[in-house]
mmCIF file of C-alpha atoms and ligand atoms in Angstrom:
data_model
loop_
_atom_site.group_PDB
_atom_site.id
_atom_site.type_symbol
_atom_site.label_atom_id
_atom_site.label_comp_id
_atom_site.label_asym_id
_atom_site.label_seq_id
_atom_site.Cartn_x
_atom_site.Cartn_y
_atom_site.Cartn_z
ATOM 1 C CA UNK J 30 10.731 -22.480 -28.995
ATOM 2 C CA UNK J 31 12.542 -20.462 -26.817
ATOM 3 C CA UNK J 32 11.588 -18.101 -23.763
ATOM 4 C CA UNK J 33 12.539 -15.164 -26.057
ATOM 5 C CA UNK J 34 10.523 -15.704 -28.886
ATOM 6 C CA UNK J 35 7.168 -16.517 -27.024
ATOM 7 C CA UNK J 36 6.832 -14.810 -23.934
ATOM 8 C CA UNK J 37 5.419 -11.109 -24.172
ATOM 9 C CA UNK J 38 8.723 -8.783 -25.261
ATOM 10 C CA UNK J 39 7.297 -5.867 -22.303
ATOM 11 C CA UNK J 40 7.020 -8.768 -20.219
ATOM 12 C CA UNK J 41 10.941 -9.841 -21.398
ATOM 13 C CA UNK J 42 12.010 -6.195 -20.647
ATOM 14 C CA UNK J 43 10.719 -6.065 -17.026
ATOM 15 C CA UNK J 44 12.730 -7.477 -14.218
ATOM 16 C CA UNK J 45 11.397 -9.857 -11.025
ATOM 17 C CA UNK J 46 10.018 -7.573 -8.458
ATOM 18 C CA UNK J 47 13.451 -7.341 -5.666
ATOM 19 C CA UNK J 48 12.966 -7.410 -2.391
ATOM 20 C CA UNK J 49 16.108 -6.986 -0.330
ATOM 21 C CA UNK J 50 17.665 -9.885 1.749
ATOM 22 C CA UNK J 51 17.710 -8.194 5.011
ATOM 23 C CA UNK J 52 19.268 -11.250 7.621
ATOM 24 C CA UNK J 53 21.232 -9.861 9.660
ATOM 25 C CA UNK J 54 19.566 -6.178 9.415
ATOM 26 C CA UNK J 55 17.485 -3.755 11.028
ATOM 27 C CA UNK J 56 14.557 -3.898 9.109
ATOM 28 C CA UNK J 57 13.293 -0.811 7.991
ATOM 29 C CA UNK J 58 12.331 -1.005 4.386
ATOM 30 C CA UNK J 59 9.012 -2.710 3.564
ATOM 31 C CA UNK J 60 6.364 -0.890 5.511
ATOM 32 C CA UNK J 61 6.137 -3.063 7.826
ATOM 33 C CA UNK J 62 4.993 -3.183 11.590
ATOM 34 C CA UNK J 63 7.401 -4.134 14.101
ATOM 35 C CA UNK J 64 5.663 -4.806 17.016
ATOM 36 C CA UNK J 65 4.130 -8.480 16.753
ATOM 37 C CA UNK J 66 0.830 -9.642 19.155
ATOM 38 C CA UNK J 67 1.404 -10.271 22.380
ATOM 39 C CA UNK J 68 2.334 -13.852 23.941
ATOM 40 C CA UNK J 69 -0.769 -15.120 25.484
ATOM 41 C CA UNK J 70 -3.104 -13.444 21.763
ATOM 42 C CA UNK J 71 -0.151 -15.053 20.277
ATOM 43 C CA UNK J 72 -0.407 -18.814 22.038
ATOM 44 C CA UNK J 73 -4.264 -18.451 21.833
ATOM 45 C CA UNK J 74 -3.929 -17.520 18.095
ATOM 46 C CA UNK J 75 -2.223 -20.706 18.061
ATOM 47 C CA UNK J 76 -4.751 -22.926 19.540
ATOM 48 C CA UNK J 77 -7.354 -21.104 16.674
ATOM 49 C CA UNK J 78 -5.336 -22.859 13.934
ATOM 50 C CA UNK J 79 -4.162 -25.793 14.683
ATOM 51 C CA UNK J 80 -7.961 -26.243 14.945
ATOM 52 C CA UNK J 81 -8.000 -24.851 11.449
ATOM 53 C CA UNK J 82 -9.448 -27.735 8.447
ATOM 54 C CA UNK J 83 -6.869 -27.278 6.725
ATOM 55 C CA UNK J 84 -8.049 -30.515 5.188
ATOM 56 C CA UNK J 85 -10.722 -28.229 3.663
ATOM 57 C CA UNK J 86 -11.469 -25.700 0.969
ATOM 58 C CA UNK J 87 -11.594 -22.084 2.874
ATOM 59 C CA UNK J 88 -14.326 -19.984 2.021
ATOM 60 C CA UNK J 89 -14.573 -18.738 -0.957
ATOM 61 C CA UNK J 90 -16.480 -15.459 -0.210
ATOM 62 C CA UNK J 91 -14.648 -15.637 3.659
ATOM 63 C CA UNK J 92 -17.906 -13.740 4.749
ATOM 64 C CA UNK J 93 -17.199 -14.198 8.089
ATOM 65 C CA UNK J 94 -13.616 -12.309 7.551
ATOM 66 C CA UNK J 95 -15.998 -10.266 6.297
ATOM 67 C CA UNK J 96 -18.178 -9.720 8.968
ATOM 68 C CA UNK J 97 -15.076 -9.106 11.105
ATOM 69 C CA UNK J 98 -13.662 -6.312 8.890
ATOM 70 C CA UNK J 99 -16.717 -4.553 9.123
ATOM 71 C CA UNK J 100 -17.204 -5.123 12.940
ATOM 72 C CA UNK J 101 -13.087 -3.358 12.777
ATOM 73 C CA UNK J 102 -13.304 -1.047 10.150
ATOM 74 C CA UNK J 103 -16.877 0.368 10.296
ATOM 75 C CA UNK J 104 -17.765 0.190 6.855
ATOM 76 C CA UNK J 105 -21.327 1.289 5.570
ATOM 77 C CA UNK J 106 -23.864 -1.227 5.830
ATOM 78 C CA UNK J 107 -24.505 -0.999 2.129
ATOM 79 C CA UNK J 108 -21.213 -1.612 0.445
ATOM 80 C CA UNK J 109 -19.762 -4.540 -0.640
ATOM 81 C CA UNK J 110 -16.460 -6.187 0.205
ATOM 82 C CA UNK J 111 -14.070 -8.274 -1.850
ATOM 83 C CA UNK J 112 -10.812 -9.628 -0.011
ATOM 84 C CA UNK J 113 -8.640 -9.894 -1.602
ATOM 85 C CA UNK J 114 -4.247 -11.739 -1.204
ATOM 86 C CA UNK J 115 -3.477 -8.686 -1.134
ATOM 87 C CA UNK J 116 -4.025 -5.729 -1.812
ATOM 88 C CA UNK J 117 -1.673 -6.143 -4.503
ATOM 89 C CA UNK J 118 -4.040 -8.547 -6.018
ATOM 90 C CA UNK J 119 -6.955 -6.377 -5.374
ATOM 91 C CA UNK J 120 -5.011 -4.089 -7.718
ATOM 92 C CA UNK J 121 -4.447 -7.240 -10.351
ATOM 93 C CA UNK J 122 -8.200 -8.382 -10.426
ATOM 94 C CA UNK J 123 -9.680 -4.531 -11.236
ATOM 95 C CA UNK J 124 -7.039 -4.288 -14.171
ATOM 96 C CA UNK J 125 -7.929 -7.948 -15.250
ATOM 97 C CA UNK J 126 -11.475 -6.578 -15.547
ATOM 98 C CA UNK J 127 -10.874 -3.619 -17.134
ATOM 99 C CA UNK J 128 -8.416 -4.216 -19.821
ATOM 100 C CA UNK J 129 -10.478 -3.855 -22.848
ATOM 101 C CA UNK J 130 -8.034 -3.700 -25.752
ATOM 102 C CA UNK J 131 -6.418 -0.242 -25.689
ATOM 103 C CA UNK J 132 -7.770 1.068 -22.155
ATOM 104 C CA UNK J 133 -6.175 2.902 -20.043
ATOM 105 C CA UNK J 134 -4.594 2.745 -16.316
ATOM 106 C CA UNK J 135 -3.455 6.193 -14.809
ATOM 107 C CA UNK J 136 -1.504 6.963 -11.366
ATOM 108 C CA UNK J 137 0.618 10.015 -10.406
ATOM 109 C CA UNK J 138 4.125 9.119 -10.201
ATOM 110 C CA UNK J 139 6.216 8.793 -8.088
ATOM 111 C CA UNK J 140 3.241 6.149 -6.575
ATOM 112 C CA UNK J 141 2.987 2.801 -5.619
ATOM 113 C CA UNK J 142 5.738 0.829 -8.610
ATOM 114 C CA UNK J 143 2.787 -2.295 -8.616
ATOM 115 C CA UNK J 144 -0.187 0.375 -10.378
ATOM 116 C CA UNK J 145 2.395 0.779 -13.372
ATOM 117 C CA UNK J 146 3.874 -3.357 -13.381
ATOM 118 C CA UNK J 147 -0.121 -4.337 -13.203
ATOM 119 C CA UNK J 148 -0.672 -2.351 -16.598
ATOM 120 C CA UNK J 149 1.731 -4.420 -18.322
ATOM 121 C CA UNK J 150 1.154 -7.885 -16.852
ATOM 122 C CA UNK J 151 -2.373 -6.972 -18.207
ATOM 123 C CA UNK J 152 -1.693 -5.171 -21.504
ATOM 124 C CA UNK J 153 -3.007 -2.269 -20.323
ATOM 125 C CA UNK J 154 -2.064 0.934 -21.561
ATOM 126 C CA UNK J 155 -0.404 3.485 -18.217
ATOM 127 C CA UNK J 156 -0.416 6.362 -17.692
ATOM 128 C CA UNK J 157 1.811 8.574 -15.098
ATOM 129 C CA UNK J 158 0.741 12.002 -14.329
ATOM 130 C CA UNK J 159 3.537 13.820 -12.217
ATOM 131 C CA UNK J 160 3.150 14.914 -8.813
ATOM 132 C CA UNK J 161 4.317 18.562 -7.958
ATOM 133 C CA UNK J 162 8.304 19.344 -7.074
ATOM 134 C CA UNK J 163 6.999 18.576 -3.065
ATOM 135 C CA UNK J 164 4.842 16.039 -3.683
ATOM 136 C CA UNK J 165 1.426 17.455 -3.811
ATOM 137 C CA UNK J 166 -1.374 17.052 -6.430
ATOM 138 C CA UNK J 167 -0.945 18.655 -9.350
ATOM 139 C CA UNK J 168 -4.883 19.084 -9.486
ATOM 140 C CA UNK J 169 -4.985 20.924 -12.928
ATOM 141 C CA UNK J 170 -2.835 18.078 -14.346
ATOM 142 C CA UNK J 171 -4.965 15.259 -13.226
ATOM 143 C CA UNK J 172 -7.667 17.017 -14.747
ATOM 144 C CA UNK J 173 -5.543 17.246 -18.100
ATOM 145 C CA UNK J 174 -4.906 13.937 -18.327
ATOM 146 C CA UNK J 175 -8.004 12.755 -17.608
ATOM 147 C CA UNK J 176 -9.535 14.644 -20.434
ATOM 148 C CA UNK J 177 -6.927 12.904 -22.830
ATOM 149 C CA UNK J 178 -5.952 9.586 -21.697
ATOM 150 C CA UNK J 179 -10.009 8.744 -20.676
ATOM 151 C CA UNK J 180 -8.421 5.970 -17.746
ATOM 152 C CA UNK J 181 -10.513 3.188 -17.532
ATOM 153 C CA UNK J 182 -8.965 2.654 -14.456
ATOM 154 C CA UNK J 183 -7.155 5.120 -12.165
ATOM 155 C CA UNK J 184 -5.065 4.915 -9.006
ATOM 156 C CA UNK J 185 -4.460 7.171 -5.893
ATOM 157 C CA UNK J 186 -2.721 6.440 -3.055
ATOM 158 C CA UNK J 187 -4.118 8.761 -0.149
ATOM 159 C CA UNK J 188 -1.310 8.975 1.618
ATOM 160 C CA UNK J 189 1.149 8.175 -1.510
ATOM 161 C CA UNK J 190 3.581 6.143 -1.281
ATOM 162 C CA UNK J 191 6.811 6.102 -1.310
ATOM 163 C CA UNK J 192 6.605 10.346 -0.445
ATOM 164 C CA UNK J 193 4.482 9.944 2.119
ATOM 165 C CA UNK J 194 2.078 13.128 2.127
ATOM 166 C CA UNK J 195 -1.977 12.815 1.846
ATOM 167 C CA UNK J 196 -2.989 14.349 -1.441
ATOM 168 C CA UNK J 197 -5.397 17.653 -0.410
ATOM 169 C CA UNK J 198 -9.463 16.386 0.048
ATOM 170 C CA UNK J 199 -10.835 18.538 -2.076
ATOM 171 C CA UNK J 200 -8.769 17.636 -4.785
ATOM 172 C CA UNK J 201 -9.201 14.534 -4.621
ATOM 173 C CA UNK J 202 -12.633 14.553 -4.772
ATOM 174 C CA UNK J 203 -12.878 16.847 -7.694
ATOM 175 C CA UNK J 204 -10.768 14.380 -9.397
ATOM 176 C CA UNK J 205 -13.025 11.828 -8.435
ATOM 177 C CA UNK J 206 -16.652 13.452 -9.978
ATOM 178 C CA UNK J 207 -14.322 14.440 -13.222
ATOM 179 C CA UNK J 208 -12.752 10.945 -13.998
ATOM 180 C CA UNK J 209 -14.591 9.108 -16.575
ATOM 181 C CA UNK J 210 -13.753 5.564 -15.624
ATOM 182 C CA UNK J 211 -13.468 4.491 -12.250
ATOM 183 C CA UNK J 212 -11.444 5.243 -9.215
ATOM 184 C CA UNK J 213 -9.974 3.708 -6.708
ATOM 185 C CA UNK J 214 -8.424 5.100 -3.876
ATOM 186 C CA UNK J 215 -5.647 3.259 -1.729
ATOM 187 C CA UNK J 216 -5.785 4.122 1.806
ATOM 188 C CA UNK J 217 -3.303 0.525 2.565
ATOM 189 C CA UNK J 218 -1.911 3.842 5.119
ATOM 190 C CA UNK J 219 -5.439 4.633 7.155
ATOM 191 C CA UNK J 220 -4.110 3.559 10.344
ATOM 192 C CA UNK J 221 -1.496 5.961 10.711
ATOM 193 C CA UNK J 222 -3.253 9.137 8.323
ATOM 194 C CA UNK J 223 -4.935 10.181 11.294
ATOM 195 C CA UNK J 224 -8.414 9.950 10.391
ATOM 196 C CA UNK J 225 -7.997 10.155 6.982
ATOM 197 C CA UNK J 226 -10.605 8.892 4.714
ATOM 198 C CA UNK J 227 -12.629 9.171 1.330
ATOM 199 C CA UNK J 228 -15.081 6.640 2.905
ATOM 200 C CA UNK J 229 -17.473 9.290 4.123
ATOM 201 C CA UNK J 230 -18.147 9.716 0.311
ATOM 202 C CA UNK J 231 -18.848 5.989 -1.046
ATOM 203 C CA UNK J 232 -22.246 6.825 -2.200
ATOM 204 C CA UNK J 233 -21.685 10.070 -3.374
ATOM 205 C CA UNK J 234 -19.503 8.823 -6.010
ATOM 206 C CA UNK J 235 -20.930 5.724 -8.443
ATOM 207 C CA UNK J 236 -17.279 5.585 -9.851
ATOM 208 C CA UNK J 237 -15.035 5.248 -6.746
ATOM 209 C CA UNK J 238 -13.660 1.740 -4.534
ATOM 210 C CA UNK J 239 -11.901 2.511 -2.064
ATOM 211 C CA UNK J 240 -8.637 -0.586 -0.994
ATOM 212 C CA UNK J 241 -7.336 -0.926 2.331
ATOM 213 C CA UNK J 242 -4.865 -3.743 3.057
ATOM 214 C CA UNK J 243 -4.190 -5.265 7.266
ATOM 215 C CA UNK J 244 -0.325 -4.924 5.718
ATOM 216 C CA UNK J 245 0.230 -1.884 7.158
ATOM 217 C CA UNK J 246 -1.471 -2.426 10.260
ATOM 218 C CA UNK J 247 0.707 -5.665 11.435
ATOM 219 C CA UNK J 248 -0.359 -8.308 9.772
ATOM 220 C CA UNK J 249 1.620 -8.189 6.614
ATOM 221 C CA UNK J 250 2.486 -12.128 5.983
ATOM 222 C CA UNK J 251 -0.872 -13.135 6.020
ATOM 223 C CA UNK J 252 -1.530 -11.405 3.164
ATOM 224 C CA UNK J 253 -5.477 -10.159 3.285
ATOM 225 C CA UNK J 254 -6.653 -6.896 1.042
ATOM 226 C CA UNK J 255 -9.910 -5.612 0.168
ATOM 227 C CA UNK J 256 -11.884 -3.864 -2.387
ATOM 228 C CA UNK J 257 -15.335 -1.449 -0.385
ATOM 229 C CA UNK J 258 -18.047 -0.422 -2.518
ATOM 230 C CA UNK J 259 -21.250 -0.409 -4.072
ATOM 231 C CA UNK J 260 -22.604 -4.098 -4.784
ATOM 232 C CA UNK J 261 -22.586 -4.028 -8.904
ATOM 233 C CA UNK J 262 -18.489 -3.033 -8.491
ATOM 234 C CA UNK J 263 -18.173 -5.717 -6.525
ATOM 235 C CA UNK J 264 -20.258 -8.578 -8.356
ATOM 236 C CA UNK J 265 -18.132 -7.998 -11.563
ATOM 237 C CA UNK J 266 -14.928 -8.057 -9.866
ATOM 238 C CA UNK J 267 -15.515 -11.140 -8.308
ATOM 239 C CA UNK J 268 -15.764 -12.979 -11.234
ATOM 240 C CA UNK J 269 -12.131 -12.426 -12.390
ATOM 241 C CA UNK J 270 -10.962 -13.585 -8.751
ATOM 242 C CA UNK J 271 -9.627 -16.888 -8.431
ATOM 243 C CA UNK J 272 -11.680 -19.433 -6.056
ATOM 244 C CA UNK J 273 -10.151 -19.582 -2.986
ATOM 245 C CA UNK J 274 -7.797 -16.576 -2.855
ATOM 246 C CA UNK J 275 -7.243 -15.803 0.789
ATOM 247 C CA UNK J 276 -6.349 -19.492 2.417
ATOM 248 C CA UNK J 277 -8.126 -20.947 5.577
ATOM 249 C CA UNK J 278 -5.011 -20.254 8.077
ATOM 250 C CA UNK J 279 -5.023 -16.278 7.080
ATOM 251 C CA UNK J 280 -9.075 -16.392 7.743
ATOM 252 C CA UNK J 281 -8.802 -17.714 10.943
ATOM 253 C CA UNK J 282 -6.092 -15.400 12.152
ATOM 254 C CA UNK J 283 -6.694 -12.020 10.561
ATOM 255 C CA UNK J 284 -10.840 -12.495 12.150
ATOM 256 C CA UNK J 285 -8.755 -13.482 15.361
ATOM 257 C CA UNK J 286 -6.350 -10.539 15.005
ATOM 258 C CA UNK J 287 -9.755 -7.897 14.156
ATOM 259 C CA UNK J 288 -11.285 -9.250 17.432
ATOM 260 C CA UNK J 289 -8.425 -7.215 19.176
ATOM 261 C CA UNK J 290 -8.300 -4.732 16.447
ATOM 262 C CA UNK J 291 -7.673 -2.484 19.074
ATOM 263 C CA UNK J 292 -4.276 -4.132 20.403
ATOM 264 C CA UNK J 293 -2.688 -3.090 16.630
ATOM 265 C CA UNK J 294 -4.389 0.879 16.500
ATOM 266 C CA UNK J 295 -2.102 1.243 20.167
ATOM 267 C CA UNK J 296 0.939 -0.132 18.212
ATOM 268 C CA UNK J 297 -0.072 1.514 15.378
ATOM 269 C CA UNK J 298 -0.866 4.552 17.270
ATOM 270 C CA UNK J 299 3.124 4.516 18.771
ATOM 271 C CA UNK J 300 4.422 4.140 15.404
ATOM 272 C CA UNK J 301 2.906 7.710 14.970
ATOM 273 C CA UNK J 302 4.549 9.078 17.778
ATOM 274 C CA UNK J 303 7.780 8.030 16.801
ATOM 275 C CA UNK J 304 7.264 9.042 13.392
ATOM 276 C CA UNK J 305 7.093 12.476 15.255
ATOM 277 C CA UNK J 306 10.128 12.451 17.653
ATOM 278 C CA UNK J 307 12.354 10.368 14.166
ATOM 279 C CA UNK J 308 11.206 13.753 11.917
ATOM 280 C CA UNK J 309 11.961 15.318 14.413
ATOM 281 C CA UNK J 310 15.400 13.930 14.868
ATOM 282 C CA UNK J 311 16.039 13.621 11.801
ATOM 283 C CA UNK J 312 14.688 17.509 10.685
ATOM 284 C CA UNK J 313 18.125 18.863 13.099
ATOM 285 C CA UNK J 314 20.491 16.641 11.233
ATOM 286 C CA UNK J 315 23.144 18.591 8.368
ATOM 287 C CA UNK J 316 22.484 17.486 5.149
ATOM 288 C CA UNK J 317 18.646 15.883 4.897
ATOM 289 C CA UNK J 318 15.270 17.073 3.821
ATOM 290 C CA UNK J 319 12.528 15.798 5.031
ATOM 291 C CA UNK J 320 9.072 15.479 4.067
ATOM 292 C CA UNK J 321 5.864 15.139 6.319
ATOM 293 C CA UNK J 322 3.885 11.317 6.495
ATOM 294 C CA UNK J 323 0.777 10.992 6.950
ATOM 295 C CA UNK J 324 1.933 7.569 6.606
ATOM 296 C CA UNK J 325 4.625 5.007 9.092
ATOM 297 C CA UNK J 326 7.619 5.906 6.757
ATOM 298 C CA UNK J 327 9.302 9.540 6.291
ATOM 299 C CA UNK J 328 10.630 10.323 2.824
ATOM 300 C CA UNK J 329 13.951 11.694 2.632
ATOM 301 C CA UNK J 330 16.692 13.805 0.230
ATOM 302 C CA UNK J 331 20.512 13.763 0.498
ATOM 303 C CA UNK J 332 23.653 14.753 -0.897
ATOM 304 C CA UNK J 333 24.326 11.191 -2.476
ATOM 305 C CA UNK J 334 21.352 9.105 -1.853
ATOM 306 C CA UNK J 335 23.461 6.118 -3.023
ATOM 307 C CA UNK J 336 26.230 6.063 -1.168
ATOM 308 C CA UNK J 337 24.037 7.364 2.589
ATOM 309 C CA UNK J 338 22.256 4.375 0.862
ATOM 310 C CA UNK J 339 24.898 1.215 1.200
ATOM 311 C CA UNK J 340 26.718 3.645 3.795
ATOM 312 C CA UNK J 341 23.919 2.824 6.292
ATOM 313 C CA UNK J 342 23.577 -1.108 5.312
ATOM 314 C CA UNK J 343 26.824 -1.414 6.388
ATOM 315 C CA UNK J 344 25.702 0.341 9.673
ATOM 316 C CA UNK J 345 23.672 -2.582 10.149
ATOM 317 C CA UNK J 346 19.757 -0.894 8.516
ATOM 318 C CA UNK J 347 18.340 -1.682 5.912
ATOM 319 C CA UNK J 348 15.870 0.861 4.142
ATOM 320 C CA UNK J 349 14.780 2.066 0.698
ATOM 321 C CA UNK J 350 17.152 3.680 -1.716
ATOM 322 C CA UNK J 351 14.160 5.737 -4.532
ATOM 323 C CA UNK J 352 17.264 7.815 -6.463
ATOM 324 C CA UNK J 353 16.861 6.642 -9.823
ATOM 325 C CA UNK J 354 13.387 5.597 -9.587
ATOM 326 C CA UNK J 355 12.072 8.503 -10.162
ATOM 327 C CA UNK J 356 12.680 12.278 -10.848
ATOM 328 C CA UNK J 357 11.633 14.025 -8.909
ATOM 329 C CA UNK J 358 12.934 11.708 -5.611
ATOM 330 C CA UNK J 359 16.645 12.171 -7.544
ATOM 331 C CA UNK J 360 18.563 11.386 -3.622
ATOM 332 C CA UNK J 361 15.236 10.340 -1.539
ATOM 333 C CA UNK J 362 15.224 7.696 0.474
ATOM 334 C CA UNK J 363 12.505 6.207 2.811
ATOM 335 C CA UNK J 364 12.479 4.682 5.990
ATOM 336 C CA UNK J 365 9.846 2.841 7.285
ATOM 337 C CA UNK J 366 9.164 3.969 11.563
ATOM 338 C CA UNK J 367 10.141 1.141 13.308
ATOM 339 C CA UNK J 368 10.090 0.287 16.892
ATOM 340 C CA UNK J 369 12.166 3.695 19.151
ATOM 341 C CA UNK J 370 15.877 1.434 19.091
ATOM 342 C CA UNK J 371 14.971 0.178 15.653
ATOM 343 C CA UNK J 372 15.178 4.063 14.910
ATOM 344 C CA UNK J 373 17.700 4.944 17.436
ATOM 345 C CA UNK J 374 20.193 2.396 15.132
ATOM 346 C CA UNK J 375 18.814 3.997 11.638
ATOM 347 C CA UNK J 376 19.793 7.241 13.519
ATOM 348 C CA UNK J 377 22.811 6.956 14.658
ATOM 349 C CA UNK J 378 23.899 5.481 11.170
ATOM 350 C CA UNK J 379 22.460 8.213 9.697
ATOM 351 C CA UNK J 380 23.904 10.488 11.540
ATOM 352 C CA UNK J 381 27.681 8.955 11.491
ATOM 353 C CA UNK J 382 27.277 8.078 7.457
ATOM 354 C CA UNK J 383 26.304 12.037 6.795
ATOM 355 C CA UNK J 384 29.812 12.910 9.015
ATOM 356 C CA UNK J 385 32.039 11.115 6.544
ATOM 357 C CA UNK J 386 31.001 13.175 3.800
HETATM 358 C C1 PLP F 16 1.801 -1.740 0.818
HETATM 359 C C2 PLP F 16 1.121 -1.077 -0.328
HETATM 360 C C3 PLP F 16 0.524 -1.952 -1.325
HETATM 361 C C4 PLP F 16 0.405 -3.338 -1.099
HETATM 362 O O1 PLP F 16 -0.538 -3.795 0.575
HETATM 363 P P1 PLP F 16 -0.880 -5.883 0.044
HETATM 364 O O2 PLP F 16 -2.086 -6.167 0.480
HETATM 365 O O3 PLP F 16 0.373 -6.130 1.423
HETATM 366 O O4 PLP F 16 -0.174 -6.286 -0.764
HETATM 367 C C5 PLP F 16 -0.898 -1.268 -1.739
HETATM 368 N N1 PLP F 16 -1.085 -0.141 -1.892
HETATM 369 C C6 PLP F 16 0.446 0.555 -1.376
HETATM 370 C C7 PLP F 16 -0.106 2.501 -1.504
HETATM 371 C C8 PLP F 16 0.641 0.416 -0.732
HETATM 372 O O5 PLP F 16 2.308 1.604 -0.490
#
């Protein structure tokens, strides 16, 4: 027996999720927070980690971590929380739990690629609904697709990745109301979105769940995501979660970092200011179309994205090339907002590269 004979054809057709090698480069490709915790906090965290019982299995539900998350983010008391090894794992848990034969997962396009990939992993049908060319939500197309596809599970990233914009809230609410299945609003970029959130709507729609992550807030290395929603949903989804999915060190470190969430939020506020500066500077360059962003990255279009991407990388800066990923992303690149000196390096590389066109 060969792998080709046994592995499912839809898996054979995939290529593994590609992570670019950033060795020696200014890393502006993955929406990471460029800042670490202040030195004094890092040492204190080191002491806590030294005391952590890594000989024991972790608390299976991460109860103390859940309390720290509630203190930091003010989730409504009547909503329950499910912790994941990154929000990627929670997307997978949702799909596994809802993947009846023939069930459909629906998302807008372009959006976060894991929605489509995980539909494939779990055997769900996938339906993509294109955004408008300006990346706004096509509400009529969405409502029509909800009726036609009857998705068991719909994902909406708010703000959206890789486009950076936040969809109109009233349209979002109408879509949640019209959806025949579960709607998960993915707020991975909440820290940069000026308070935009559907959290206030959790009690109003019994088919709405809220997905968050601490990755973009400065804790990407910990792998911690959370799903917030009605106890009746969380109870069932929890059955699909593997025991001990959030490890001891992550639970200790995330609790500590969340007790200092104002430090992380101050870093996010600096990045929002940097985002404004970077957008204004990019807008002055000839041959660059900059799209508005409510996240910690900026989508932009140039005449020849593959060439500009390679040229910027040759000048020492790694960003993300989105050309070829979706027709609406033709000649589009995405840059993560970094620290001022990193953004300056990117701007210099972009400016120099555009001059050679
Ligand atoms: C980055 C990102 C995630 C993944 O977050 P992890 O918690 O690191 O797995 C989820 N959704 C969107 C829209 C993202 O951009």
